[in-house]
Amino acid sequence: MIRALLQAAFAACIATGAAAAPDQPITLLQGFAPGGNADTIARLVAQGLSRELGQPVIVDAKTGAGGNIASAAAARARPDGNTLILMTG
């Protein structure tokens, strides 16, 4: 499961051009409390992405409103491929 998440996140980075900008860190947003399940998964995904892309991936917990705050932050982010969001179901 983690491998599939990493592959999907990596494909998203390639599709948006994030891999072409190695001088800027990638921000991975997640909408739940630090230390919870979503945060743990985000940190595992970030670790794998960082290793694969050779650039830092920073996990940013934008907590509140059931993930809506993180979703709004991702929607407002510059469309440069350096901001991703981890959505939970």
PDB file of C-alpha atoms in Angstrom:
ATOM      1  CA  MET A   1       0.000   0.000   0.000  1.00  0.00           C
ATOM      2  CA  ILE A   2       2.781   2.443   0.912  1.00  0.00           C
ATOM      3  CA  ARG A   3       4.580   1.579  -2.317  1.00  0.00           C
ATOM      4  CA  ALA A   4       1.435   2.341  -4.326  1.00  0.00           C
ATOM      5  CA  LEU A   5       1.082   5.705  -2.533  1.00  0.00           C
ATOM      6  CA  LEU A   6       4.695   6.571  -3.276  1.00  0.00           C
ATOM      7  CA  GLN A   7       4.295   5.652  -6.927  1.00  0.00           C
ATOM      8  CA  ALA A   8       1.134   7.756  -7.242  1.00  0.00           C
ATOM      9  CA  ALA A   9       2.749  10.742  -5.544  1.00  0.00           C
ATOM     10  CA  PHE A  10       5.857  10.406  -7.713  1.00  0.00           C
ATOM     11  CA  ALA A  11       3.710  10.243 -10.850  1.00  0.00           C
ATOM     12  CA  ALA A  12       1.893  13.399  -9.729  1.00  0.00           C
ATOM     13  CA  CYS A  13       5.212  15.178  -9.259  1.00  0.00           C
ATOM     14  CA  ILE A  14       6.401  14.163 -12.698  1.00  0.00           C
ATOM     15  CA  ALA A  15       3.100  15.187 -14.308  1.00  0.00           C
ATOM     16  CA  THR A  16       3.169  18.639 -12.694  1.00  0.00           C
ATOM     17  CA  GLY A  17       6.846  19.294 -13.290  1.00  0.00           C
ATOM     18  CA  ALA A  18       7.989  19.218  -9.664  1.00  0.00           C
ATOM     19  CA  ALA A  19      10.868  16.922 -10.556  1.00  0.00           C
ATOM     20  CA  ALA A  20      12.228  19.623 -12.869  1.00  0.00           C
ATOM     21  CA  ALA A  21      12.761  22.083  -9.989  1.00  0.00           C
ATOM     22  CA  PRO A  22      15.303  20.427  -7.681  1.00  0.00           C
ATOM     23  CA  ASP A  23      16.214  23.689  -5.957  1.00  0.00           C
ATOM     24  CA  GLN A  24      12.811  24.116  -4.290  1.00  0.00           C
ATOM     25  CA  PRO A  25      11.428  21.846  -1.574  1.00  0.00           C
ATOM     26  CA  ILE A  26       8.097  20.129  -2.090  1.00  0.00           C
ATOM     27  CA  THR A  27       5.397  20.763   0.498  1.00  0.00           C
ATOM     28  CA  LEU A  28       3.077  17.861   1.287  1.00  0.00           C
ATOM     29  CA  LEU A  29      -0.052  19.147   3.009  1.00  0.00           C
ATOM     30  CA  GLN A  30      -2.212  16.953   5.213  1.00  0.00           C
ATOM     31  CA  GLY A  31      -5.303  18.091   7.060  1.00  0.00           C
ATOM     32  CA  PHE A  32      -5.202  16.295  10.380  1.00  0.00           C
ATOM     33  CA  ALA A  33      -3.385  16.520  13.709  1.00  0.00           C
ATOM     34  CA  PRO A  34       0.347  15.811  13.891  1.00  0.00           C
ATOM     35  CA  GLY A  35       1.020  12.298  15.159  1.00  0.00           C
ATOM     36  CA  GLY A  36      -2.222  10.856  13.778  1.00  0.00           C
ATOM     37  CA  ASN A  37      -2.673   8.318  10.994  1.00  0.00           C
ATOM     38  CA  ALA A  38      -2.721  10.876   8.161  1.00  0.00           C
ATOM     39  CA  ASP A  39       0.432  12.535   9.518  1.00  0.00           C
ATOM     40  CA  THR A  40       2.238   9.219   9.813  1.00  0.00           C
ATOM     41  CA  ILE A  41       1.311   8.249   6.251  1.00  0.00           C
ATOM     42  CA  ALA A  42       2.296  11.709   4.966  1.00  0.00           C
ATOM     43  CA  ARG A  43       5.719  11.407   6.606  1.00  0.00           C
ATOM     44  CA  LEU A  44       6.291   7.959   5.095  1.00  0.00           C
ATOM     45  CA  VAL A  45       5.273   9.228   1.651  1.00  0.00           C
ATOM     46  CA  ALA A  46       7.461  12.333   2.068  1.00  0.00           C
ATOM     47  CA  GLN A  47      10.446  10.230   3.042  1.00  0.00           C
ATOM     48  CA  GLY A  48      10.086   8.034  -0.053  1.00  0.00           C
ATOM     49  CA  LEU A  49       9.478  10.991  -2.368  1.00  0.00           C
ATOM     50  CA  SER A  50      12.492  12.812  -0.988  1.00  0.00           C
ATOM     51  CA  ARG A  51      14.659   9.773  -1.589  1.00  0.00           C
ATOM     52  CA  GLU A  52      13.320   9.260  -5.136  1.00  0.00           C
ATOM     53  CA  LEU A  53      13.404  12.915  -6.201  1.00  0.00           C
ATOM     54  CA  GLY A  54      16.581  13.906  -4.396  1.00  0.00           C
ATOM     55  CA  GLN A  55      15.014  17.014  -2.886  1.00  0.00           C
ATOM     56  CA  PRO A  56      13.402  17.796   0.456  1.00  0.00           C
ATOM     57  CA  VAL A  57       9.713  17.074   1.002  1.00  0.00           C
ATOM     58  CA  ILE A  58       8.214  18.962   3.937  1.00  0.00           C
ATOM     59  CA  VAL A  59       5.040  17.705   5.637  1.00  0.00           C
ATOM     60  CA  ASP A  60       2.772  20.579   6.669  1.00  0.00           C
ATOM     61  CA  ALA A  61      -0.228  19.775   8.911  1.00  0.00           C
ATOM     62  CA  LYS A  62      -3.036  22.234   8.173  1.00  0.00           C
ATOM     63  CA  THR A  63      -5.487  20.909  10.741  1.00  0.00           C
ATOM     64  CA  GLY A  64      -9.167  21.624  11.033  1.00  0.00           C
ATOM     65  CA  ALA A  65     -12.523  21.370   9.315  1.00  0.00           C
ATOM     66  CA  GLY A  66     -12.058  17.718   8.431  1.00  0.00           C
ATOM     67  CA  GLY A  67      -9.237  18.455   5.991  1.00  0.00           C
ATOM     68  CA  ASN A  68     -10.931  21.436   4.324  1.00  0.00           C
ATOM     69  CA  ILE A  69      -8.286  23.903   5.525  1.00  0.00           C
ATOM     70  CA  ALA A  70      -5.514  21.842   3.934  1.00  0.00           C
ATOM     71  CA  SER A  71      -7.580  21.462   0.757  1.00  0.00           C
ATOM     72  CA  ALA A  72      -8.094  25.231   0.553  1.00  0.00           C
ATOM     73  CA  ALA A  73      -4.357  25.809   1.084  1.00  0.00           C
ATOM     74  CA  ALA A  74      -3.562  23.364  -1.723  1.00  0.00           C
ATOM     75  CA  ALA A  75      -6.081  25.086  -4.012  1.00  0.00           C
ATOM     76  CA  ARG A  76      -4.464  28.483  -3.312  1.00  0.00           C
ATOM     77  CA  ALA A  77      -0.888  27.227  -3.816  1.00  0.00           C
ATOM     78  CA  ARG A  78       1.103  28.368  -6.818  1.00  0.00           C
ATOM     79  CA  PRO A  79       0.595  25.899  -9.695  1.00  0.00           C
ATOM     80  CA  ASP A  80       4.293  25.050  -9.888  1.00  0.00           C
ATOM     81  CA  GLY A  81       4.056  21.408  -8.807  1.00  0.00           C
ATOM     82  CA  ASN A  82       5.803  22.009  -5.487  1.00  0.00           C
ATOM     83  CA  THR A  83       2.692  21.625  -3.328  1.00  0.00           C
ATOM     84  CA  LEU A  84       0.943  18.278  -2.951  1.00  0.00           C
ATOM     85  CA  ILE A  85      -1.866  17.194  -0.659  1.00  0.00           C
ATOM     86  CA  LEU A  86      -2.469  13.882   1.045  1.00  0.00           C
ATOM     87  CA  MET A  87      -6.193  13.171   1.016  1.00  0.00           C
ATOM     88  CA  THR A  88      -7.717  10.566   3.293  1.00  0.00           C
ATOM     89  CA  GLY A  89     -10.958   8.732   2.780  1.00  0.00           C
TER      90      GLY A  89
END
